[in-house]
């Protein structure tokens, strides 16, 4: 669950809590072997987890996703970063990230044309 991971890893701000840092450097970082096992790695994981959790919460609560749709590349990049952090194989071989990005650009073009047509 997103909330559980964020509570374990901590917020996406530098922390002074030695216990939290020890938890990351002694065990939690091993869940993300492709990220540095230091504070910088923890911050990167936390930042991406936090962003995706906020997107998931908005969708789950039927909030307006217009702003999220406008930043869909950030959703894609955060997802790919976390998948890669866990295992290289999650982002290689079974799908092409560039294809997802191309589809996102196509949607931008279609939406822009639809807006012009409506005016």
Coordinates of C-alpha atoms in Angstrom, one line a residue:
X1 CA 0.0 0.0 0.0
X2 CA 1.2 3.5 -0.9
X3 CA 0.7 4.9 2.6
X4 CA 2.5 2.1 4.3
X5 CA 5.6 2.5 2.1
X6 CA 5.6 6.3 2.6
X7 CA 5.4 5.9 6.3
X8 CA 8.3 3.5 6.3
X9 CA 10.5 5.5 3.9
X10 CA 9.6 8.9 5.2
X11 CA 8.6 12.2 3.5
X12 CA 10.4 13.6 0.5
X13 CA 12.3 16.1 2.5
X14 CA 15.7 15.6 4.1
X15 CA 15.2 14.1 7.5
X16 CA 17.1 14.4 10.7
X17 CA 15.6 11.4 12.4
X18 CA 18.4 9.0 12.9
X19 CA 16.0 6.1 13.3
X20 CA 14.4 6.8 10.0
X21 CA 17.7 7.0 8.2
X22 CA 18.9 3.8 9.8
X23 CA 15.7 2.0 8.7
X24 CA 16.4 3.1 5.1
X25 CA 20.1 2.3 5.1
X26 CA 19.9 -1.0 6.9
X27 CA 16.9 -2.6 5.2
X28 CA 14.4 -0.6 3.2
X29 CA 16.8 0.4 0.4
X30 CA 17.1 -3.3 -0.5
X31 CA 13.6 -3.2 -1.8
X32 CA 14.9 -0.7 -4.4
X33 CA 18.3 -2.1 -5.4
X34 CA 18.8 0.2 -8.4
X35 CA 18.8 3.4 -6.2
X36 CA 21.6 4.7 -4.1
X37 CA 21.3 3.4 -0.5
X38 CA 21.8 6.8 0.9
X39 CA 19.6 9.8 1.8
X40 CA 19.5 10.9 -1.9
X41 CA 18.1 7.6 -2.9
X42 CA 15.5 7.7 -0.2
X43 CA 14.4 11.1 -1.2
X44 CA 14.0 10.1 -4.9
X45 CA 11.9 7.0 -3.9
X46 CA 9.8 9.0 -1.5
X47 CA 9.2 11.9 -4.0
X48 CA 8.0 9.5 -6.7
X49 CA 5.9 7.4 -4.3
X50 CA 4.3 10.5 -2.8
X51 CA 3.4 11.8 -6.2
X52 CA 1.9 8.5 -7.4
X53 CA 0.0 8.2 -4.2
X54 CA -1.6 11.6 -4.6
X55 CA -2.6 10.7 -8.2
X56 CA -4.1 7.4 -7.0
X57 CA -6.0 9.2 -4.2
X58 CA -7.4 11.7 -6.5
X59 CA -8.6 9.0 -8.9
X60 CA -10.0 6.9 -6.0
X61 CA -12.0 9.8 -4.6
X62 CA -13.3 10.9 -8.1
X63 CA -11.5 14.2 -7.9
X64 CA -11.0 16.3 -11.0
X65 CA -8.0 14.7 -12.9
X66 CA -7.5 17.6 -15.4
X67 CA -4.3 18.8 -13.8
X68 CA -3.0 15.2 -13.5
X69 CA -3.8 14.6 -17.2
X70 CA -1.8 17.7 -18.2
X71 CA 1.2 16.2 -16.3
X72 CA 0.8 12.7 -17.6
X73 CA 4.5 12.4 -18.5
X74 CA 5.3 13.0 -14.8
X75 CA 3.0 10.0 -13.9
X76 CA 4.7 7.9 -16.6
X77 CA 8.2 8.9 -15.4
X78 CA 7.5 8.4 -11.8
X79 CA 6.0 4.9 -12.5
X80 CA 9.0 4.0 -14.7
X81 CA 11.5 5.3 -12.1
X82 CA 9.9 3.2 -9.3
X83 CA 9.7 0.1 -11.5
X84 CA 13.3 0.4 -12.5
X85 CA 14.3 1.1 -8.9
X86 CA 12.8 -2.3 -8.0
X87 CA 14.1 -4.3 -10.9
X88 CA 15.6 -3.5 -14.4
X89 CA 13.5 -6.2 -15.9
X90 CA 10.3 -4.3 -15.0
X91 CA 11.1 -1.6 -17.5
X92 CA 12.9 -3.6 -20.2
X93 CA 11.6 -6.2 -22.6
X94 CA 7.9 -6.5 -22.0
X95 CA 6.9 -3.0 -22.9
X96 CA 8.4 0.0 -24.5
X97 CA 8.4 3.3 -22.5
X98 CA 8.8 5.3 -25.6
X99 CA 5.6 3.8 -27.0
X100 CA 3.7 5.0 -23.9
X101 CA 5.2 8.5 -24.3
X102 CA 4.3 8.6 -28.0
X103 CA 0.7 7.7 -27.2
X104 CA 0.7 10.5 -24.6
X105 CA 1.9 13.0 -27.3
X106 CA -0.8 11.8 -29.7
X107 CA -3.4 12.4 -27.1
X108 CA -2.1 15.9 -26.6
X109 CA -2.5 16.5 -30.4
X110 CA -6.0 15.1 -30.5
X111 CA -7.2 17.1 -27.5
X112 CA -5.7 20.3 -28.9
X113 CA -7.5 19.7 -32.2
X114 CA -10.8 19.0 -30.4
X115 CA -10.5 22.3 -28.4
X116 CA -9.9 24.3 -31.6
X117 CA -12.9 22.6 -33.3
X118 CA -15.1 23.5 -30.3
X119 CA -14.2 27.2 -30.5

